mmCIF file of C-alpha atoms in Angstrom:
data_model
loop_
_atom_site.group_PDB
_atom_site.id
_atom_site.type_symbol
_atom_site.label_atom_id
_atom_site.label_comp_id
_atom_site.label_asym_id
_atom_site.label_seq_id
_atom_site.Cartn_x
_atom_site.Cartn_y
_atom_site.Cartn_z
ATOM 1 C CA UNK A 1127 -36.120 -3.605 -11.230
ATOM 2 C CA UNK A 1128 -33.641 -2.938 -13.949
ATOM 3 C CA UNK A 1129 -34.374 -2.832 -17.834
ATOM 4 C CA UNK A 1130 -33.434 -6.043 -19.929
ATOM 5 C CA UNK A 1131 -30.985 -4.954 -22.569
ATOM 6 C CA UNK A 1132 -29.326 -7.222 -25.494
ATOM 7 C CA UNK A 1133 -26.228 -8.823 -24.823
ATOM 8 C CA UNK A 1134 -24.176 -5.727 -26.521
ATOM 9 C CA UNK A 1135 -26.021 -2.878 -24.335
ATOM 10 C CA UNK A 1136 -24.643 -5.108 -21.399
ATOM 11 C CA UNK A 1137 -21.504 -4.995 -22.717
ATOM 12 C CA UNK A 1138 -21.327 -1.212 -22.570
ATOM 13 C CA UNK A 1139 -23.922 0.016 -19.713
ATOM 14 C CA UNK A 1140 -23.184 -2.702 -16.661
ATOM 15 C CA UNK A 1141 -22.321 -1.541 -13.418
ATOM 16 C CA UNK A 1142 -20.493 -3.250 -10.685
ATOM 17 C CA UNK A 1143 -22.248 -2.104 -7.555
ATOM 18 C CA UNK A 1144 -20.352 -2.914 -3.815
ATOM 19 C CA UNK A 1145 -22.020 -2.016 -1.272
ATOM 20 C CA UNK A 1146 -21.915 -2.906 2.844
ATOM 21 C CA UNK A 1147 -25.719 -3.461 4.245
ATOM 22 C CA UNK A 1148 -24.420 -1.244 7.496
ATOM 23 C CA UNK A 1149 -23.596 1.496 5.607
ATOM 24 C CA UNK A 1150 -25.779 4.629 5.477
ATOM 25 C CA UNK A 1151 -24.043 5.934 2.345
ATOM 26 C CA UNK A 1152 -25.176 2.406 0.633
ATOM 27 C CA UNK A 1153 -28.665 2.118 1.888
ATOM 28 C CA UNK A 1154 -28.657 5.857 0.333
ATOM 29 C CA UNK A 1155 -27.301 5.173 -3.030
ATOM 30 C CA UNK A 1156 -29.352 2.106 -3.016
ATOM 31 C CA UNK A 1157 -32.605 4.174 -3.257
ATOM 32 C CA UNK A 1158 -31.517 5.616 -6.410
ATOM 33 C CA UNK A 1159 -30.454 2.411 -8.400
ATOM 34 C CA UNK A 1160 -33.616 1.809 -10.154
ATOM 35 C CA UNK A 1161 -34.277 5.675 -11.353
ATOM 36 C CA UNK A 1162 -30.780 5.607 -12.740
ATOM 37 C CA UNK A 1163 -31.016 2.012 -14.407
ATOM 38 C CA UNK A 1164 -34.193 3.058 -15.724
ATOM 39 C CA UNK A 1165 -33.160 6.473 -17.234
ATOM 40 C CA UNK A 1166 -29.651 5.546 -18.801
ATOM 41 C CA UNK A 1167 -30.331 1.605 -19.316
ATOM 42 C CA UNK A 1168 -27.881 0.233 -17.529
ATOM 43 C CA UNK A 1169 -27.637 -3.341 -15.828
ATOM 44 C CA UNK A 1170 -26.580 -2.739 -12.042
ATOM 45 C CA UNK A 1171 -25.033 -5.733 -10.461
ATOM 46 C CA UNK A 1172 -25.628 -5.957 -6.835
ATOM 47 C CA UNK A 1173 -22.659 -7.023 -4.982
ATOM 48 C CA UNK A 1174 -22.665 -7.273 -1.144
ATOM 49 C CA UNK A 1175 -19.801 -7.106 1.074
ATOM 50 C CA UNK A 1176 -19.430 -6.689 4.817
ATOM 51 C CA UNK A 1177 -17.335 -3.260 5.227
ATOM 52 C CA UNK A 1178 -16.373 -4.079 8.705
ATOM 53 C CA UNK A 1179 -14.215 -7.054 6.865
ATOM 54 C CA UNK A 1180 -13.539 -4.353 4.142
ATOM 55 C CA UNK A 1181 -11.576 -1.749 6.565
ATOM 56 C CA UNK A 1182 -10.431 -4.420 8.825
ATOM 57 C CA UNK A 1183 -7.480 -4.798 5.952
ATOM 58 C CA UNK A 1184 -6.994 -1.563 6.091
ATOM 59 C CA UNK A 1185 -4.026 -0.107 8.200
ATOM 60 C CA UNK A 1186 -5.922 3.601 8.349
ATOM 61 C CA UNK A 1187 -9.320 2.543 9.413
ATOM 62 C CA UNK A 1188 -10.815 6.044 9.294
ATOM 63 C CA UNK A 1189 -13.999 5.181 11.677
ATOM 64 C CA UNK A 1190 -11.546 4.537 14.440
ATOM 65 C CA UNK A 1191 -12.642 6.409 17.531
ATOM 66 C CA UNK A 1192 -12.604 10.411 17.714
ATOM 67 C CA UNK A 1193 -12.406 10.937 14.117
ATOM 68 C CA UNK A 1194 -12.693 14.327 12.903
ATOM 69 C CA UNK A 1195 -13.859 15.712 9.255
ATOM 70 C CA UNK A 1196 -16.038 14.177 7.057
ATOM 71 C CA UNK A 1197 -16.116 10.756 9.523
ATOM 72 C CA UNK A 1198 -17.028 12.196 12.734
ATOM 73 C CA UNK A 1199 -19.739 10.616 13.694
ATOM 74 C CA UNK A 1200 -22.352 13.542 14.483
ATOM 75 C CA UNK A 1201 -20.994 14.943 10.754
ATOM 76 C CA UNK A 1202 -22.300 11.784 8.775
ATOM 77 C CA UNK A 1203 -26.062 11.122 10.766
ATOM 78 C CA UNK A 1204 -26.482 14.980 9.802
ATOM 79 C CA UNK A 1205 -25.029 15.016 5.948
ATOM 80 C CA UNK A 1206 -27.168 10.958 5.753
ATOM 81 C CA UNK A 1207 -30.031 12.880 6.934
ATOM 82 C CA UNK A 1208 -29.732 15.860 4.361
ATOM 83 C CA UNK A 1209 -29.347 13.228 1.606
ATOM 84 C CA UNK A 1210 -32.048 11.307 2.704
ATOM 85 C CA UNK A 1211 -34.107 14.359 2.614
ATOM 86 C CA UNK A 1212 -32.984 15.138 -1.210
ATOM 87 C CA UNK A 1213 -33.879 11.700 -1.961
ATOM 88 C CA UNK A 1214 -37.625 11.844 -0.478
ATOM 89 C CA UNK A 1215 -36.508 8.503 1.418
ATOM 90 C CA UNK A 1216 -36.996 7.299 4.792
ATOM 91 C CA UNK A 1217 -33.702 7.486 7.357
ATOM 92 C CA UNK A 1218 -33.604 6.476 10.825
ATOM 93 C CA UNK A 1219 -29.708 6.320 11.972
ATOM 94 C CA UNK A 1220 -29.270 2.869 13.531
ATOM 95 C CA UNK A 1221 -26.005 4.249 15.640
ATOM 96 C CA UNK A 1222 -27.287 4.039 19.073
ATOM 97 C CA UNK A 1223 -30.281 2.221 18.603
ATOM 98 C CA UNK A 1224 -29.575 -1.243 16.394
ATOM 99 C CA UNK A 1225 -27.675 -4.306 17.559
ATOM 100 C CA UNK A 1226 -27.116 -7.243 15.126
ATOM 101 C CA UNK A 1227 -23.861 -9.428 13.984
ATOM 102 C CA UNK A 1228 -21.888 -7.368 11.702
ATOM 103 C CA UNK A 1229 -21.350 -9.823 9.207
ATOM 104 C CA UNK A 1230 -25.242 -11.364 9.028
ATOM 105 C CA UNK A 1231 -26.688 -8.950 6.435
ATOM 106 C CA UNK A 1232 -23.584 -9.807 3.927
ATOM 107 C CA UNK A 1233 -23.814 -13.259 4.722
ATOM 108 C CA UNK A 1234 -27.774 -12.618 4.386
ATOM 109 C CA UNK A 1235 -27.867 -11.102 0.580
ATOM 110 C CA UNK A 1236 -24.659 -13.694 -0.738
ATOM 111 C CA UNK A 1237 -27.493 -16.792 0.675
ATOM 112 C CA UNK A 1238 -30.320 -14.789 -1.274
ATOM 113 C CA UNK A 1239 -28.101 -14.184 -4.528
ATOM 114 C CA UNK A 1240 -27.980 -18.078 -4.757
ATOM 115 C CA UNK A 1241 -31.057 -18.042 -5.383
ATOM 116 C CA UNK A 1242 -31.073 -15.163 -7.288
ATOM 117 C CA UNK A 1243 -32.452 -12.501 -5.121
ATOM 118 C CA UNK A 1244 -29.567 -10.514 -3.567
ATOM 119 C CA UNK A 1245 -30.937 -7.192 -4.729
ATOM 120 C CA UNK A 1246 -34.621 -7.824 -3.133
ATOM 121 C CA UNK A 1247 -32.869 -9.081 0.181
ATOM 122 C CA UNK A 1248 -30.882 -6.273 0.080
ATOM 123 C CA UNK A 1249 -33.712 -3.551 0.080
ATOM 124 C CA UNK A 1250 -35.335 -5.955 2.738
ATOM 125 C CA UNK A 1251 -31.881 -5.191 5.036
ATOM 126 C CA UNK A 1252 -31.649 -2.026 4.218
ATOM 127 C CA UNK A 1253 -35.237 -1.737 5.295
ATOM 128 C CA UNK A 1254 -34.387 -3.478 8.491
ATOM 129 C CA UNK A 1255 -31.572 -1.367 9.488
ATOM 130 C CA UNK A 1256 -32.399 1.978 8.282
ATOM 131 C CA UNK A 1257 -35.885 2.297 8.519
ATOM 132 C CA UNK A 1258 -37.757 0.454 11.052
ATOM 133 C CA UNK A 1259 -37.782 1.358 14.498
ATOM 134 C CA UNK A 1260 -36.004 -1.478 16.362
ATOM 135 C CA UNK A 1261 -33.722 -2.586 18.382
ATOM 136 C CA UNK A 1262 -31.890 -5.814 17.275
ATOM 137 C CA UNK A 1263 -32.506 -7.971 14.622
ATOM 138 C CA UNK A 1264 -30.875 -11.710 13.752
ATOM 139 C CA UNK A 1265 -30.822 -15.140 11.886
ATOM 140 C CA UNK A 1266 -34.599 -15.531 12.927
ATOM 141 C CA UNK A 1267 -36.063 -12.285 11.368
ATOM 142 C CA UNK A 1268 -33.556 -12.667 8.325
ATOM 143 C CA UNK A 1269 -34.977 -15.939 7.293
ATOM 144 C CA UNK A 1270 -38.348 -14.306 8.125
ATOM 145 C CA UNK A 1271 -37.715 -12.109 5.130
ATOM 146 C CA UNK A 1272 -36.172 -15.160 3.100
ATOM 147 C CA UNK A 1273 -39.534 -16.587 3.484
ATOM 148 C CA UNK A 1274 -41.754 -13.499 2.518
ATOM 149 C CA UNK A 1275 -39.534 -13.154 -0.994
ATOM 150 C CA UNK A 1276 -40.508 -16.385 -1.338
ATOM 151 C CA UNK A 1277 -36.946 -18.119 -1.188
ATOM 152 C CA UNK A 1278 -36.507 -21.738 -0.978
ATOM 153 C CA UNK A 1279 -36.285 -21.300 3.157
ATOM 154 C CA UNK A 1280 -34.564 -24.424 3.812
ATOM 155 C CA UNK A 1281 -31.806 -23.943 1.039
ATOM 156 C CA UNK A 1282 -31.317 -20.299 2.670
ATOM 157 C CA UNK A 1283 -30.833 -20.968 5.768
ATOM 158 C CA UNK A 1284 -28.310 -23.592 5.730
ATOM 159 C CA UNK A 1285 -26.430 -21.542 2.938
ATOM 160 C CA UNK A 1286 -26.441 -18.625 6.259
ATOM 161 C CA UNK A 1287 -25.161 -21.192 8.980
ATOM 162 C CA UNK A 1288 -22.485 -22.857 6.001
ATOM 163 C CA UNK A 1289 -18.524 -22.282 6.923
ATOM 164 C CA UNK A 1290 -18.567 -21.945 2.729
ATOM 165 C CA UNK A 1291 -20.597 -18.697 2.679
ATOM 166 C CA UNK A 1292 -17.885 -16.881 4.710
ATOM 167 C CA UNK A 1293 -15.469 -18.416 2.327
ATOM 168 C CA UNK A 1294 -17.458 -16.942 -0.677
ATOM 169 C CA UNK A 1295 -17.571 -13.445 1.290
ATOM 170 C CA UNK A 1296 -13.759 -13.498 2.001
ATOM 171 C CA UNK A 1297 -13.187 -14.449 -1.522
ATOM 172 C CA UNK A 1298 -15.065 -11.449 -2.910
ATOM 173 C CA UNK A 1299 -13.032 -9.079 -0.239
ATOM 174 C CA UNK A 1300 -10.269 -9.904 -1.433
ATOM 175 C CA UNK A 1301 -10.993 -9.350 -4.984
ATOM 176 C CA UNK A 1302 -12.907 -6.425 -4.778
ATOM 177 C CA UNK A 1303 -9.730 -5.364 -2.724
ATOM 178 C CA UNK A 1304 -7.721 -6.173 -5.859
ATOM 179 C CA UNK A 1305 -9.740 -3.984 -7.567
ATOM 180 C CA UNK A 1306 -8.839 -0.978 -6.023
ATOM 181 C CA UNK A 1307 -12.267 -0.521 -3.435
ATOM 182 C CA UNK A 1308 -11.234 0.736 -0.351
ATOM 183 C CA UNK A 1309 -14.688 1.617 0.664
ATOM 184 C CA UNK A 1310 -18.701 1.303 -0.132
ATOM 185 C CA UNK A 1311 -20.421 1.839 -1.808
ATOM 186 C CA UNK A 1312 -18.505 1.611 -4.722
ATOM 187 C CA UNK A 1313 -19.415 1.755 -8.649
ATOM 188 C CA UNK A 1314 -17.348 0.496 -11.509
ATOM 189 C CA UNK A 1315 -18.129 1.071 -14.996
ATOM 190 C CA UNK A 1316 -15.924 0.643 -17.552
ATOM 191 C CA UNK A 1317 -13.285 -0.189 -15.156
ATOM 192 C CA UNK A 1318 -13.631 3.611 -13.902
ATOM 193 C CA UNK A 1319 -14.130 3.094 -10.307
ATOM 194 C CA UNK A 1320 -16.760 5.607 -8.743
ATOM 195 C CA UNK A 1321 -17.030 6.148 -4.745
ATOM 196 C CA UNK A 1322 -19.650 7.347 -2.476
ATOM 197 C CA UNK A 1323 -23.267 8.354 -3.226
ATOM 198 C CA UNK A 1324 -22.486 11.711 -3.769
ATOM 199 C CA UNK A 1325 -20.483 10.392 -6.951
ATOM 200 C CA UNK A 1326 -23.767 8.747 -8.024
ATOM 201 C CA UNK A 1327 -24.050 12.058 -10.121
ATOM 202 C CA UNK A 1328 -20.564 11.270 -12.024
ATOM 203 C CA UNK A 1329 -21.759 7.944 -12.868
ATOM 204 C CA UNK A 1330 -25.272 9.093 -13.943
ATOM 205 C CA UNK A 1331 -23.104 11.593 -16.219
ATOM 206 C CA UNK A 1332 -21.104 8.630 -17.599
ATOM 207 C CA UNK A 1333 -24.202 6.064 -18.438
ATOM 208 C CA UNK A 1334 -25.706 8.778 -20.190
ATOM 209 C CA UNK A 1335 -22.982 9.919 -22.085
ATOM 210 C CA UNK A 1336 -23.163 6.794 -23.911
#
């Protein structure tokens, strides 16, 4: 979905993009990847990571319970919702209503993005999470949608079920920890880190400044 530039464009317009598949703010900056790497050029790589084992090495988690501000809980579904309706996306709040294993969707795009797919499975999860009306979803209907991209299904799923995966996905914690990302979705460019969806804006500003 985003434009092919030569090897120096790449070298100037790429964007690291982290992002946690549970995350409203990411399924809401996601939606507005291809406009922006279609109007500025730039090459946005899709990087999953599970932000429950983000915060969970943090020692100021700030979704613990009763949090006020910007991360009460009522606060977010209401400022998601007004996004969502700037965007002209879809947005059904899966707090109250979803039940899956935090860690499958991560796990989920890492398995697609060895077979080069992570940003179709992604929009698949977000889709799954964000969008349609259910209940719970698991391995089953994530292989499901391994199988309707047209992934090698058999190579997927026993990348999912491999102990190495969730070595891959602690590895990339860690790093993008090193980096400086203490939440998602994140954006680096230039080694300029950007955070949140409302700082999609800043970034936009940036790639076209170019």
């Amino acid at each position: 979905m985003t434009r092919e530039n030569t090897e120096s464009d790449q070298a100037l317009a790429t964007v690291d993009f982290f992002y946690g598949l549970g995350s409203r703010y990411s399924y809401l900056a996601s939606t507005q990847i291809a406009r922006i790497a279609r109007d500025t050029g730039a090459t946005f790589r899709w990087q999953p990571i599970s932000t429950h084992a983000l915060l969970a090495r943090r020692s100021d988690d700030p979704f613990t319970p009763g949090a006020r501000g910007q991360y009460d809980w009522d606060y977010r579904r209401r400022d998601a919702e007004a996004w969502a309706r700037y965007y002209g996306v879809p947005f059904n709040d899966p707090i109250g209503r979803l039940a899956y294993e935090p860690m499958l969707p991560a796990l989920a795009a890492l398995a697609a993005d060895r077979q080069g797919r992570a940003e179709s499975m992604s929009h698949r999860l977000f889709r799954l999470i964000f969008v349609d009306d259910r209940t719970e979803f698991g391995p089953r209907e994530v292989i499901a949608e391994a199988a309707s991209l047209g992934l090698d299904v058999a190579r997927f799923r026993a990348d999912l079920e491999s102990a190495e995966l969730v070595q891959e996905h602690e590895r990339r914690v860690l790093e993008v920890e090193s980096r400086g990302v203490f939440g998602v979705p994140t954006f680096f460019y230039r080694d300029q880190l950007y955070w949140g969806n409302d700082r999609l804006v800043l970034l936009e500003d940036a790639l076209t400044a170019e």
